[in-house]
Amino acid sequence: MASLKGRDILSLKNYSQDEIYQLLAKAIELKRQQRNGKAHRFLEGKTVAMIFSKPSSRTRMSFEVACSHLGIHPIFLKPDEIQLGTREPIKDIARVLSGYADAIVIRTFKHSDVEELAEYSSIPVINALTDDYHPMQSLADLMTILEIKDRLAGLKIAYIGDGNNVAHSLLIVAGKLGINMSVGCPKGYEPAKDIVDFAQSCIRNINHKIDVTNDPQEAVKNADVVYTDVWASMGQEDEHDERIKVFKSYQVNRDLMDAAKPTALFMHCLPAHRGEEVTDEIMESKQSVVFQQSENRLHTAKAVLVSLLK
């Protein structure tokens, strides 16, 4: 098994299939230990700096609880305290924090800021969300599917809605792990072409398909997982009313779920706007695994911290 110690996690583009499975196996192992009441304070005495330029509930909680379970001291740095790239250059912040902490968790807007932070840091940098990628979410998504379906390769994920950072990270791991993925989104809201191209470039056999369509019914056909996200993400609040009109026919409701496989799971990265991108009926249905998915943010955060720091 390859050591991941000292690596960054910025987008998972540079992680191999085996390395992603290694992280998932570690997360499942740590979840089992927690359920069995077995202490796993593997990182006693370590310190993690958490730079959060965007509000967060699941990401902050999952990392802070993960640190608590592992024996790490987390230091939360609010936007007005760190003032990323304004009060002092990012490269200076990277080198200062490298002298104090053992890793940096960052949740911010521009992905290039995270790349610059990683370039100048001598400690691992973990992307906890940027406008382009959400790799920590996709690890929790994969873990949840693996727990329930017992496999990933050959399954089909239908992502319905805005081709945003969540869709981008799912496309990357789908390409790498042999998962079929169809993104159903309105015209003008497709995922970035270079990320679709990257995912398609990872395809290893003729049966593995990654595609983008403007027809949500087509996207969910034969899907094992139906996934959606809010129509207006943080920073897009001014576009909310317009997006409601554009995305109206992309709501995940009973009709759309019935077009997928009868055994299809419903997933959402949360927070969910019930009545907009998903109905209350689907959120509360037996097909919904959103809270198992949410819990797994904790176990995958622990797996990443242990793998990069131990």
mmCIF file of C-alpha atoms in Angstrom, residues 33 88 155 158 186:
data_model
loop_
_atom_site.group_PDB
_atom_site.id
_atom_site.type_symbol
_atom_site.label_atom_id
_atom_site.label_comp_id
_atom_site.label_asym_id
_atom_site.label_seq_id
_atom_site.Cartn_x
_atom_site.Cartn_y
_atom_site.Cartn_z
ATOM 1 C CA GLN A 33 -13.614 1.487 15.171
ATOM 2 C CA GLU A 88 -0.662 39.519 3.480
ATOM 3 C CA LEU A 155 -22.585 1.733 -11.440
ATOM 4 C CA ALA A 158 -26.986 10.711 -12.528
ATOM 5 C CA PRO A 186 -29.896 23.255 -18.350
#
